[in-house]
Amino acid sequence: MFAVRPAVGGAEGLRGIPCRERRDTTERWASALIDSGVSDLVVRGARCVATLDDQRREFADGWVAVRGGLIEAVGTGPAPAAQMTIDATDCLVTPGLVNTHHHLYQNLTRAWPGMTDQPLFGWLTSLYPLWAALDTESVHVSTWVGLAELALSGCTTSTDHLYVHPRGAGDLLGAQVGAARDLGVRFHPTRGSMSLSQKDGGLPPDDLVADDDEILTASEEAVARHHDRAWGAMTRVALAPCSPFSVTERLMVATAELAERLDVRLHTHFAENAEDDAFSLATFGCRPVDYLERTGWATPRTWVAHCVMPTDPEVRRLGAAGVGVAHCPSSNLILASGIAPIADLRAAGAPVGIGVDGSSSADSASMWLETRQAMLLAKLRSGPGVATARWALELATLGGACCLGREGELGVLAPGAVADLAVWSLTGPGYAGALADPIEAWLRCGPAAARDTIVGGIPIVREGHLVAATTLDEMLRAHRRLAARMQRLP
Ligand code: ZN
């Protein structure tokens, strides 16, 4: 057993974190309990607690103690007293999973028939006209439902890349932040953008792009309104031009400069498939990695989605620059883009996380499923010994935290880190006989959903059900109506 004081101040300091969301959750859950002298929550009796800490410690008969929204201690054997206890007998406890790439609004056009027989560019152009109907209501509801789906798969932190901002659609980012706050999921929205339309040689239609300067102004406003720099923040904002084939080079350069000035992170799609490579050569006269470097994006501030196409020397350049990668295996398979060189990127020094990608190209949004897919594909590409379940769990937790610039704060069960946990039951026919190794069992058996998902010490999924179950029913009814409207169905 070990119990170390949190890394940021003592207990008093932790309770005083200047973060509105932190205070909200405290009010909702534990304001009366704070001064009781015991932990707020203990998850105890786990078959295994996988800490993902610096020593990668794993505790049989393990427990995790939480106070003030942060991990207080982790250990094995008799657990400390707490105001609330969750019994994790026969369960694996991991850090909450971190989703590093998504387009939540795309669940409104899930399993859209137009993409079944064409790669990325044709699929996108078949969907742009439908997405032009986005408004604040459809963004709020799709974000809520999408984050609920993720929470049920053990995800506690998600980013989102909303790059469709139809003229006059309203404050779409604000609608997203409200949904995440309501549900209690830690959220990293990005201010996405498109500025290079078909008439200028880009991919999106003219009515879905905005002027570079408008985008930069909106990006700065989004950071000012929503970005919380505090330890344990529930909301952080990154800047995210959609892709090199949908924004101008000027916007790529100016966005990198703005991110540097505001000290926020950068995100975009990158080197996704052969069409993407060909577009770069034809339009910019260079390969995507060259373009990333010449626009000022080849820095540790950046994490990119997909990264399927880089050659071995390019992988080494990305690793040396510290560019993070959101690996989206299912999307890369459905769109027949290819298998990203994930093991090579990690070996080169690039942080790699997992992304479920948008629900029009994935179309499931289970972080567990995506993590399993990443393990299987890495075995196929790089050999069976390269990618174990522990390797994949590390991508889905620590790797994601690195991509989002929150190493040591997210994706790890260690004193002082946020109390974001997933509890996975290893019982039932699907796990019968899986006795030797609970982590290999977790990812190789299944299919698995989280039994409990806890964010900042607050359970948002219990016994496989969303705590906000009543709201879920209402949201699903609204989602059906909005999806039918967008798909022009009765
Ligand atoms: Zn994407």
CSV table of C-alpha atoms and ligand atoms in Angstrom, one decimal:
chain,number,residue,atom,x,y,z
A,1,MET,CA,0.0,0.0,0.0
A,2,PHE,CA,1.2,3.5,-0.6
A,3,ALA,CA,-0.5,6.8,0.2
A,4,VAL,CA,1.3,10.0,-0.8
A,5,ARG,CA,0.1,13.5,-0.4
A,6,PRO,CA,-1.3,15.0,-3.6
A,7,ALA,CA,1.1,16.8,-5.9
A,8,VAL,CA,-0.7,20.1,-5.8
A,9,GLY,CA,-1.0,21.4,-2.2
A,10,GLY,CA,-2.5,19.6,0.7
A,11,ALA,CA,-6.1,18.7,1.1
A,12,GLU,CA,-7.1,22.4,1.7
A,13,GLY,CA,-5.3,23.4,-1.4
A,14,LEU,CA,-7.1,20.8,-3.5
A,15,ARG,CA,-10.5,21.9,-2.3
A,16,GLY,CA,-9.7,25.4,-3.2
A,17,ILE,CA,-9.0,24.8,-6.9
A,18,PRO,CA,-10.3,27.9,-8.7
A,19,CYS,CA,-12.5,26.0,-11.2
A,20,ARG,CA,-16.2,26.6,-11.5
A,21,GLU,CA,-16.9,23.1,-12.6
A,22,ARG,CA,-14.9,21.7,-9.7
A,23,ARG,CA,-17.1,23.7,-7.4
A,24,ASP,CA,-20.3,22.6,-9.2
A,25,THR,CA,-19.4,18.9,-8.8
A,26,THR,CA,-18.5,19.5,-5.1
A,27,GLU,CA,-21.9,21.0,-4.6
A,28,ARG,CA,-23.7,18.2,-6.3
A,29,TRP,CA,-21.9,15.5,-4.6
A,30,ALA,CA,-19.9,16.1,-1.5
A,31,SER,CA,-20.1,19.6,-0.1
A,32,ALA,CA,-21.4,18.3,3.2
A,33,LEU,CA,-18.8,15.6,3.3
A,34,ILE,CA,-15.6,17.6,2.7
A,35,ASP,CA,-14.7,18.3,6.3
A,36,SER,CA,-15.4,14.8,7.6
A,37,GLY,CA,-11.8,13.8,7.7
A,38,VAL,CA,-12.2,10.7,5.5
A,39,SER,CA,-12.1,10.3,1.8
A,40,ASP,CA,-15.1,11.3,-0.3
A,41,LEU,CA,-15.0,8.0,-2.3
A,42,VAL,CA,-13.2,4.7,-2.2
A,43,VAL,CA,-13.4,2.2,-4.9
A,44,ARG,CA,-12.2,-1.0,-3.2
A,45,GLY,CA,-11.7,-4.8,-3.5
A,46,ALA,CA,-10.7,-4.6,-7.2
A,47,ARG,CA,-9.3,-7.8,-8.7
A,48,CYS,CA,-6.7,-5.4,-10.2
A,49,VAL,CA,-6.1,-1.6,-10.1
A,50,ALA,CA,-3.9,-0.7,-13.1
A,51,THR,CA,-2.4,2.6,-12.1
A,52,LEU,CA,-0.4,3.5,-15.2
A,53,ASP,CA,1.9,5.4,-12.8
A,54,ASP,CA,5.6,5.9,-13.4
A,55,GLN,CA,6.3,2.3,-12.3
A,56,ARG,CA,3.2,0.9,-14.0
A,57,ARG,CA,2.1,-0.5,-10.7
A,58,GLU,CA,-0.8,-2.9,-10.6
A,59,PHE,CA,-2.5,-3.8,-7.3
A,60,ALA,CA,-4.4,-7.0,-6.7
A,61,ASP,CA,-7.2,-6.5,-4.2
A,62,GLY,CA,-6.7,-2.9,-4.9
A,63,TRP,CA,-8.4,0.3,-3.9
A,64,VAL,CA,-8.5,4.0,-5.0
A,65,ALA,CA,-9.3,6.8,-2.6
A,66,VAL,CA,-10.6,10.1,-3.8
A,67,ARG,CA,-10.9,13.5,-2.1
A,68,GLY,CA,-11.9,16.8,-3.6
A,69,GLY,CA,-12.1,15.4,-7.1
A,70,LEU,CA,-8.5,14.2,-7.2
A,71,ILE,CA,-6.8,10.9,-6.4
A,72,GLU,CA,-5.8,10.8,-2.8
A,73,ALA,CA,-4.1,7.4,-2.6
A,74,VAL,CA,-4.0,4.0,-4.3
A,75,GLY,CA,-3.2,0.8,-2.6
A,76,THR,CA,-4.0,-2.9,-1.8
A,77,GLY,CA,-5.6,-4.7,1.1
A,78,PRO,CA,-7.9,-2.9,3.6
A,79,ALA,CA,-9.2,0.3,2.1
A,80,PRO,CA,-9.4,3.6,4.1
A,81,ALA,CA,-12.8,4.9,5.3
A,82,ALA,CA,-14.8,7.0,3.0
A,83,GLN,CA,-18.2,8.8,2.7
A,84,MET,CA,-19.1,6.6,-0.3
A,85,THR,CA,-17.8,3.1,-1.2
A,86,ILE,CA,-18.0,1.3,-4.5
A,87,ASP,CA,-17.3,-2.4,-4.4
A,88,ALA,CA,-15.1,-3.5,-7.3
A,89,THR,CA,-14.9,-7.2,-6.6
A,90,ASP,CA,-14.1,-9.2,-9.8
A,91,CYS,CA,-13.4,-5.9,-11.5
A,92,LEU,CA,-10.5,-4.2,-13.2
A,93,VAL,CA,-10.1,-0.5,-12.4
A,94,THR,CA,-8.2,1.6,-14.9
A,95,PRO,CA,-7.8,5.4,-15.4
A,96,GLY,CA,-10.7,6.8,-17.4
A,97,LEU,CA,-10.1,6.5,-21.1
A,98,VAL,CA,-9.2,9.6,-23.0
A,99,ASN,CA,-10.7,10.2,-26.5
A,100,THR,CA,-8.4,12.3,-28.7
A,101,HIS,CA,-10.4,12.7,-31.9
A,102,HIS,CA,-14.1,12.9,-32.6
A,103,HIS,CA,-16.8,14.8,-34.5
A,104,LEU,CA,-19.7,14.4,-32.2
A,105,TYR,CA,-22.2,16.1,-34.5
A,106,GLN,CA,-21.7,13.2,-37.0
A,107,ASN,CA,-23.9,10.9,-35.0
A,108,LEU,CA,-26.7,12.7,-36.7
A,109,THR,CA,-25.7,11.1,-40.0
A,110,ARG,CA,-24.5,7.8,-38.5
A,111,ALA,CA,-24.2,4.8,-40.9
A,112,TRP,CA,-24.9,7.1,-43.8
A,113,PRO,CA,-25.2,5.0,-47.0
A,114,GLY,CA,-23.2,7.5,-49.1
A,115,MET,CA,-19.9,6.4,-47.7
A,116,THR,CA,-20.0,2.7,-48.3
A,117,ASP,CA,-18.2,2.6,-51.6
A,118,GLN,CA,-15.9,5.6,-51.6
A,119,PRO,CA,-12.8,6.8,-49.7
A,120,LEU,CA,-12.4,10.0,-47.7
A,121,PHE,CA,-13.0,12.8,-50.3
A,122,GLY,CA,-16.1,11.4,-51.9
A,123,TRP,CA,-17.6,10.5,-48.5
A,124,LEU,CA,-17.0,14.0,-47.2
A,125,THR,CA,-18.5,15.7,-50.3
A,126,SER,CA,-21.6,13.5,-50.0
A,127,LEU,CA,-22.2,14.7,-46.4
A,128,TYR,CA,-21.3,18.4,-46.4
A,129,PRO,CA,-24.8,19.4,-47.8
A,130,LEU,CA,-26.5,17.6,-44.9
A,131,TRP,CA,-24.2,19.0,-42.2
A,132,ALA,CA,-25.0,22.5,-43.5
A,133,ALA,CA,-28.2,22.2,-41.4
A,134,LEU,CA,-26.3,22.2,-38.1
A,135,ASP,CA,-27.7,24.6,-35.4
A,136,THR,CA,-27.3,25.1,-31.7
A,137,GLU,CA,-30.0,22.5,-30.8
A,138,SER,CA,-28.6,19.8,-33.0
A,139,VAL,CA,-25.1,20.4,-31.8
A,140,HIS,CA,-26.2,20.4,-28.1
A,141,VAL,CA,-28.2,17.2,-28.5
A,142,SER,CA,-25.6,15.3,-30.6
A,143,THR,CA,-22.9,16.3,-28.2
A,144,TRP,CA,-24.8,15.1,-25.2
A,145,VAL,CA,-25.7,11.8,-26.8
A,146,GLY,CA,-22.2,11.2,-28.1
A,147,LEU,CA,-20.6,12.0,-24.8
A,148,ALA,CA,-23.1,9.6,-23.1
A,149,GLU,CA,-22.1,6.9,-25.5
A,150,LEU,CA,-18.4,7.5,-24.7
A,151,ALA,CA,-19.0,7.5,-20.9
A,152,LEU,CA,-20.7,4.1,-21.2
A,153,SER,CA,-17.5,2.8,-22.8
A,154,GLY,CA,-15.3,4.1,-19.9
A,155,CYS,CA,-14.3,7.4,-21.4
A,156,THR,CA,-14.0,10.2,-19.0
A,157,THR,CA,-12.3,12.9,-21.2
A,158,SER,CA,-13.1,13.6,-24.8
A,159,THR,CA,-12.1,16.1,-27.3
A,160,ASP,CA,-14.2,17.2,-30.2
A,161,HIS,CA,-13.4,18.6,-33.6
A,162,LEU,CA,-16.4,20.7,-34.7
A,163,TYR,CA,-15.3,22.3,-38.0
A,164,VAL,CA,-18.7,22.9,-39.6
A,165,HIS,CA,-20.0,26.4,-38.6
A,166,PRO,CA,-22.8,27.3,-41.0
A,167,ARG,CA,-23.3,31.1,-41.3
A,168,GLY,CA,-25.8,32.3,-38.7
A,169,ALA,CA,-25.9,28.9,-36.9
A,170,GLY,CA,-25.1,30.6,-33.5
A,171,ASP,CA,-22.7,29.7,-30.7
A,172,LEU,CA,-22.1,26.0,-31.5
A,173,LEU,CA,-19.1,25.7,-29.2
A,174,GLY,CA,-21.1,27.1,-26.3
A,175,ALA,CA,-23.8,24.5,-27.0
A,176,GLN,CA,-21.2,21.8,-26.8
A,177,VAL,CA,-19.7,23.0,-23.6
A,178,GLY,CA,-23.1,23.2,-22.0
A,179,ALA,CA,-23.9,19.6,-22.9
A,180,ALA,CA,-20.6,18.3,-21.5
A,181,ARG,CA,-21.1,20.2,-18.3
A,182,ASP,CA,-24.6,18.8,-17.9
A,183,LEU,CA,-23.4,15.3,-18.3
A,184,GLY,CA,-20.2,15.6,-16.3
A,185,VAL,CA,-17.7,14.5,-18.9
A,186,ARG,CA,-14.3,16.3,-19.0
A,187,PHE,CA,-14.3,18.1,-22.3
A,188,HIS,CA,-11.7,19.4,-24.8
A,189,PRO,CA,-13.7,21.0,-27.6
A,190,THR,CA,-11.7,22.5,-30.4
A,191,ARG,CA,-12.6,25.6,-32.4
A,192,GLY,CA,-12.6,24.0,-35.9
A,193,SER,CA,-12.8,25.8,-39.2
A,194,MET,CA,-12.8,25.6,-43.0
A,195,SER,CA,-11.8,28.5,-45.2
A,196,LEU,CA,-10.7,26.9,-48.5
A,197,SER,CA,-13.8,26.2,-50.6
A,198,GLN,CA,-14.3,24.4,-53.9
A,199,LYS,CA,-14.0,27.6,-55.9
A,200,ASP,CA,-10.5,28.1,-54.4
A,201,GLY,CA,-9.4,24.5,-54.9
A,202,GLY,CA,-10.5,23.1,-51.6
A,203,LEU,CA,-13.0,20.4,-50.8
A,204,PRO,CA,-16.0,22.0,-48.9
A,205,PRO,CA,-18.8,23.9,-50.6
A,206,ASP,CA,-18.6,27.6,-50.7
A,207,ASP,CA,-21.4,28.2,-48.1
A,208,LEU,CA,-19.7,26.2,-45.4
A,209,VAL,CA,-16.4,28.1,-45.3
A,210,ALA,CA,-15.6,31.4,-43.5
A,211,ASP,CA,-13.0,34.1,-43.9
A,212,ASP,CA,-9.6,33.5,-42.3
A,213,ASP,CA,-9.9,36.6,-40.1
A,214,GLU,CA,-13.4,35.8,-38.9
A,215,ILE,CA,-12.1,32.4,-37.9
A,216,LEU,CA,-9.2,33.8,-36.0
A,217,THR,CA,-11.4,36.2,-34.1
A,218,ALA,CA,-13.9,33.4,-33.3
A,219,SER,CA,-11.0,31.2,-32.2
A,220,GLU,CA,-9.7,33.8,-29.8
A,221,GLU,CA,-13.2,34.4,-28.4
A,222,ALA,CA,-13.7,30.7,-27.8
A,223,VAL,CA,-10.5,30.5,-25.8
A,224,ALA,CA,-11.4,33.6,-23.8
A,225,ARG,CA,-14.9,32.2,-22.9
A,226,HIS,CA,-14.2,28.5,-22.3
A,227,HIS,CA,-10.6,27.7,-21.7
A,228,ASP,CA,-9.8,26.8,-18.1
A,229,ARG,CA,-6.1,26.6,-17.3
A,230,ALA,CA,-6.6,25.3,-13.7
A,231,TRP,CA,-5.3,21.9,-12.6
A,232,GLY,CA,-8.3,19.5,-12.8
A,233,ALA,CA,-10.1,21.8,-15.4
A,234,MET,CA,-13.3,20.3,-16.9
A,235,THR,CA,-13.0,22.4,-20.1
A,236,ARG,CA,-10.1,23.3,-22.3
A,237,VAL,CA,-10.2,24.6,-25.8
A,238,ALA,CA,-7.8,23.9,-28.7
A,239,LEU,CA,-7.6,25.5,-32.2
A,240,ALA,CA,-8.3,23.2,-35.1
A,241,PRO,CA,-8.4,24.1,-38.8
A,242,CYS,CA,-10.2,21.1,-40.3
A,243,SER,CA,-7.4,19.9,-42.6
A,244,PRO,CA,-4.9,21.1,-45.1
A,245,PHE,CA,-7.4,20.4,-47.9
A,246,SER,CA,-10.1,22.7,-46.4
A,247,VAL,CA,-8.2,25.7,-45.1
A,248,THR,CA,-5.8,28.2,-46.6
A,249,GLU,CA,-2.1,28.1,-45.8
A,250,ARG,CA,-2.4,31.5,-44.4
A,251,LEU,CA,-4.9,30.3,-41.8
A,252,MET,CA,-2.7,27.3,-40.9
A,253,VAL,CA,0.2,29.7,-40.2
A,254,ALA,CA,-1.9,32.3,-38.4
A,255,THR,CA,-3.6,29.7,-36.2
A,256,ALA,CA,-0.2,28.2,-35.1
A,257,GLU,CA,0.9,31.8,-34.2
A,258,LEU,CA,-2.4,32.4,-32.3
A,259,ALA,CA,-2.1,29.1,-30.4
A,260,GLU,CA,1.4,30.1,-29.4
A,261,ARG,CA,0.3,33.5,-28.2
A,262,LEU,CA,-2.7,32.1,-26.3
A,263,ASP,CA,-0.8,29.0,-25.1
A,264,VAL,CA,-3.4,26.5,-26.3
A,265,ARG,CA,-3.1,23.4,-28.3
A,266,LEU,CA,-3.4,22.8,-32.0
A,267,HIS,CA,-5.2,20.0,-33.8
A,268,THR,CA,-6.0,19.0,-37.4
A,269,HIS,CA,-6.5,16.0,-39.7
A,270,PHE,CA,-3.2,14.9,-41.2
A,271,ALA,CA,-1.9,12.5,-43.8
A,272,GLU,CA,-5.1,10.5,-43.7
A,273,ASN,CA,-4.9,8.6,-47.0
A,274,ALA,CA,-3.5,8.6,-50.5
A,275,GLU,CA,-5.9,11.3,-51.7
A,276,ASP,CA,-4.6,13.5,-48.9
A,277,ASP,CA,-1.0,13.0,-50.0
A,278,ALA,CA,-1.8,13.6,-53.6
A,279,PHE,CA,-3.7,16.9,-52.7
A,280,SER,CA,-0.7,18.1,-50.8
A,281,LEU,CA,1.7,17.5,-53.6
A,282,ALA,CA,-0.6,19.0,-56.2
A,283,THR,CA,-1.7,22.0,-54.2
A,284,PHE,CA,1.3,22.8,-51.9
A,285,GLY,CA,4.1,21.2,-53.9
A,286,CYS,CA,5.2,19.1,-50.9
A,287,ARG,CA,4.2,16.1,-48.8
A,288,PRO,CA,2.0,16.6,-45.7
A,289,VAL,CA,5.0,16.4,-43.2
A,290,ASP,CA,6.8,19.1,-45.2
A,291,TYR,CA,3.6,21.2,-45.1
A,292,LEU,CA,3.3,20.7,-41.3
A,293,GLU,CA,6.8,22.0,-40.8
A,294,ARG,CA,6.6,25.0,-43.1
A,295,THR,CA,3.3,26.2,-41.5
A,296,GLY,CA,4.8,26.1,-38.0
A,297,TRP,CA,2.8,23.1,-36.8
A,298,ALA,CA,5.6,20.7,-36.2
A,299,THR,CA,5.8,21.3,-32.5
A,300,PRO,CA,4.8,19.5,-29.2
A,301,ARG,CA,1.8,21.8,-29.1
A,302,THR,CA,0.2,19.9,-32.0
A,303,TRP,CA,-1.6,16.6,-32.1
A,304,VAL,CA,-2.9,15.4,-35.4
A,305,ALA,CA,-5.6,12.9,-36.3
A,306,HIS,CA,-4.9,9.7,-38.4
A,307,CYS,CA,-1.3,10.1,-39.6
A,308,VAL,CA,-1.6,7.0,-41.8
A,309,MET,CA,0.7,7.9,-44.7
A,310,PRO,CA,4.1,9.1,-43.3
A,311,THR,CA,7.2,7.2,-44.5
A,312,ASP,CA,9.8,6.0,-42.1
A,313,PRO,CA,12.0,9.1,-42.3
A,314,GLU,CA,8.9,11.2,-41.9
A,315,VAL,CA,7.9,9.2,-38.8
A,316,ARG,CA,11.3,10.1,-37.3
A,317,ARG,CA,10.8,13.8,-38.1
A,318,LEU,CA,7.3,13.8,-36.4
A,319,GLY,CA,8.7,12.0,-33.4
A,320,ALA,CA,11.6,14.4,-33.1
A,321,ALA,CA,9.2,17.3,-33.2
A,322,GLY,CA,7.1,15.8,-30.5
A,323,VAL,CA,3.9,16.0,-32.6
A,324,GLY,CA,1.1,13.9,-31.0
A,325,VAL,CA,-1.1,11.5,-32.9
A,326,ALA,CA,-4.7,10.6,-32.4
A,327,HIS,CA,-4.9,7.0,-33.8
A,328,CYS,CA,-8.4,6.3,-35.3
A,329,PRO,CA,-8.2,2.6,-36.3
A,330,SER,CA,-11.8,1.9,-37.1
A,331,SER,CA,-12.3,5.0,-39.2
A,332,ASN,CA,-9.0,4.2,-41.1
A,333,LEU,CA,-10.4,0.7,-41.8
A,334,ILE,CA,-13.9,1.7,-42.9
A,335,LEU,CA,-12.6,4.4,-45.3
A,336,ALA,CA,-9.9,2.0,-46.4
A,337,SER,CA,-7.3,4.7,-45.6
A,338,GLY,CA,-4.7,2.3,-44.3
A,339,ILE,CA,-3.0,1.2,-41.1
A,340,ALA,CA,-1.2,3.9,-39.2
A,341,PRO,CA,2.4,3.2,-38.2
A,342,ILE,CA,1.7,3.5,-34.5
A,343,ALA,CA,4.4,1.4,-33.0
A,344,ASP,CA,7.0,3.2,-35.1
A,345,LEU,CA,5.6,6.6,-34.2
A,346,ARG,CA,5.9,5.8,-30.5
A,347,ALA,CA,9.4,4.4,-30.9
A,348,ALA,CA,10.3,7.7,-32.6
A,349,GLY,CA,9.0,9.7,-29.6
A,350,ALA,CA,5.6,10.8,-30.8
A,351,PRO,CA,2.8,10.7,-28.1
A,352,VAL,CA,0.0,8.5,-29.4
A,353,GLY,CA,-3.6,8.5,-28.2
A,354,ILE,CA,-6.8,6.8,-29.4
A,355,GLY,CA,-9.6,8.6,-31.2
A,356,VAL,CA,-13.0,7.1,-32.0
A,357,ASP,CA,-13.4,9.6,-34.9
A,358,GLY,CA,-16.7,10.9,-36.0
A,359,SER,CA,-19.8,8.6,-35.9
A,360,SER,CA,-20.3,8.9,-39.7
A,361,SER,CA,-17.0,7.2,-40.4
A,362,ALA,CA,-16.4,4.9,-37.4
A,363,ASP,CA,-19.5,4.5,-36.7
A,364,SER,CA,-19.4,3.1,-33.2
A,365,ALA,CA,-17.9,5.4,-30.6
A,366,SER,CA,-16.7,2.9,-28.0
A,367,MET,CA,-13.4,3.8,-26.6
A,368,TRP,CA,-13.0,0.2,-25.4
A,369,LEU,CA,-13.6,-1.1,-28.9
A,370,GLU,CA,-11.3,1.4,-30.5
A,371,THR,CA,-8.5,0.5,-28.0
A,372,ARG,CA,-9.0,-3.2,-28.9
A,373,GLN,CA,-8.9,-2.3,-32.5
A,374,ALA,CA,-5.6,-0.5,-32.0
A,375,MET,CA,-4.1,-3.5,-30.3
A,376,LEU,CA,-5.1,-5.9,-33.1
A,377,LEU,CA,-4.0,-3.6,-35.9
A,378,ALA,CA,-0.6,-3.0,-34.3
A,379,LYS,CA,-0.1,-6.7,-34.0
A,380,LEU,CA,-1.0,-7.1,-37.7
A,381,ARG,CA,1.3,-4.3,-38.9
A,382,SER,CA,4.3,-4.7,-36.5
A,383,GLY,CA,4.2,-8.2,-35.1
A,384,PRO,CA,2.2,-10.0,-32.4
A,385,GLY,CA,4.6,-9.1,-29.5
A,386,VAL,CA,4.5,-5.4,-30.2
A,387,ALA,CA,1.0,-4.6,-29.0
A,388,THR,CA,-0.2,-6.1,-25.8
A,389,ALA,CA,-3.3,-5.1,-23.9
A,390,ARG,CA,-1.1,-3.0,-21.6
A,391,TRP,CA,0.4,-1.3,-24.6
A,392,ALA,CA,-3.1,-0.4,-25.9
A,393,LEU,CA,-4.3,0.7,-22.4
A,394,GLU,CA,-1.4,3.0,-22.2
A,395,LEU,CA,-2.4,4.6,-25.6
A,396,ALA,CA,-6.0,5.1,-24.3
A,397,THR,CA,-5.0,6.7,-21.1
A,398,LEU,CA,-1.5,8.1,-20.8
A,399,GLY,CA,-1.1,8.6,-24.5
A,400,GLY,CA,-4.3,10.6,-24.7
A,401,ALA,CA,-3.3,12.7,-21.8
A,402,CYS,CA,-0.1,13.6,-23.5
A,403,CYS,CA,-1.9,14.5,-26.7
A,404,LEU,CA,-4.1,16.9,-24.8
A,405,GLY,CA,-1.1,18.4,-22.9
A,406,ARG,CA,-2.2,17.0,-19.5
A,407,GLU,CA,0.4,14.4,-18.7
A,408,GLY,CA,0.4,13.6,-15.0
A,409,GLU,CA,-3.1,15.1,-14.6
A,410,LEU,CA,-5.2,12.7,-16.6
A,411,GLY,CA,-4.9,9.1,-17.6
A,412,VAL,CA,-3.1,7.9,-14.5
A,413,LEU,CA,-4.2,6.7,-11.0
A,414,ALA,CA,-1.7,8.5,-8.9
A,415,PRO,CA,-2.0,10.9,-6.0
A,416,GLY,CA,-2.8,14.4,-7.2
A,417,ALA,CA,-4.2,13.3,-10.6
A,418,VAL,CA,-7.8,13.9,-11.4
A,419,ALA,CA,-10.1,11.2,-10.0
A,420,ASP,CA,-11.3,9.8,-13.4
A,421,LEU,CA,-11.7,6.1,-13.2
A,422,ALA,CA,-13.4,3.3,-15.2
A,423,VAL,CA,-14.5,0.1,-13.4
A,424,TRP,CA,-14.7,-3.0,-15.7
A,425,SER,CA,-16.5,-6.2,-14.6
A,426,LEU,CA,-14.6,-9.3,-15.6
A,427,THR,CA,-17.5,-11.7,-15.0
A,428,GLY,CA,-20.0,-13.6,-17.1
A,429,PRO,CA,-19.6,-16.1,-20.0
A,430,GLY,CA,-17.4,-13.8,-21.9
A,431,TYR,CA,-14.6,-13.9,-19.3
A,432,ALA,CA,-15.0,-17.5,-18.1
A,433,GLY,CA,-11.6,-19.0,-18.0
A,434,ALA,CA,-9.7,-15.7,-18.3
A,435,LEU,CA,-7.9,-16.2,-14.9
A,436,ALA,CA,-4.3,-15.5,-15.5
A,437,ASP,CA,-4.1,-11.8,-16.5
A,438,PRO,CA,-6.9,-9.3,-15.8
A,439,ILE,CA,-5.6,-6.7,-18.2
A,440,GLU,CA,-5.2,-9.1,-21.2
A,441,ALA,CA,-8.6,-10.5,-20.3
A,442,TRP,CA,-10.1,-7.0,-20.3
A,443,LEU,CA,-9.1,-6.2,-23.9
A,444,ARG,CA,-9.0,-9.7,-25.5
A,445,CYS,CA,-12.4,-10.9,-24.2
A,446,GLY,CA,-15.6,-8.8,-24.1
A,447,PRO,CA,-17.2,-7.0,-25.7
A,448,ALA,CA,-16.9,-4.7,-22.7
A,449,ALA,CA,-18.7,-1.6,-21.5
A,450,ALA,CA,-17.8,0.1,-18.3
A,451,ARG,CA,-19.7,-1.0,-15.2
A,452,ASP,CA,-18.9,2.4,-13.6
A,453,THR,CA,-17.4,5.6,-15.0
A,454,ILE,CA,-16.3,8.2,-12.5
A,455,VAL,CA,-15.2,11.7,-13.4
A,456,GLY,CA,-13.6,14.0,-10.8
A,457,GLY,CA,-14.8,11.6,-8.2
A,458,ILE,CA,-18.4,11.8,-9.4
A,459,PRO,CA,-20.0,8.6,-10.8
A,460,ILE,CA,-21.7,9.3,-14.2
A,461,VAL,CA,-22.2,5.6,-15.1
A,462,ARG,CA,-23.3,3.1,-12.4
A,463,GLU,CA,-23.9,-0.6,-13.0
A,464,GLY,CA,-23.7,0.0,-16.8
A,465,HIS,CA,-26.3,2.7,-16.9
A,466,LEU,CA,-26.0,6.4,-17.2
A,467,VAL,CA,-26.7,8.2,-13.9
A,468,ALA,CA,-28.7,10.7,-16.0
A,469,ALA,CA,-30.9,8.0,-17.4
A,470,THR,CA,-34.1,10.0,-17.5
A,471,THR,CA,-32.4,12.8,-19.4
A,472,LEU,CA,-31.0,10.2,-21.8
A,473,ASP,CA,-34.4,9.1,-22.9
A,474,GLU,CA,-35.4,12.6,-23.6
A,475,MET,CA,-32.2,13.3,-25.5
A,476,LEU,CA,-32.5,10.2,-27.6
A,477,ARG,CA,-36.0,11.2,-28.6
A,478,ALA,CA,-34.8,14.7,-29.6
A,479,HIS,CA,-31.8,13.1,-31.4
A,480,ARG,CA,-34.0,11.0,-33.5
A,481,ARG,CA,-36.1,14.0,-34.6
A,482,LEU,CA,-33.0,16.0,-35.4
A,483,ALA,CA,-31.2,13.2,-37.2
A,484,ALA,CA,-34.3,12.5,-39.4
A,485,ARG,CA,-34.5,16.2,-40.2
A,486,MET,CA,-30.8,16.4,-41.2
A,487,GLN,CA,-31.0,13.2,-43.3
A,488,ARG,CA,-34.2,14.5,-44.9
A,489,LEU,CA,-36.2,11.4,-43.8
A,490,PRO,CA,-39.8,11.3,-42.5
B,1,ZN,ZN,-11.8,13.2,-38.1
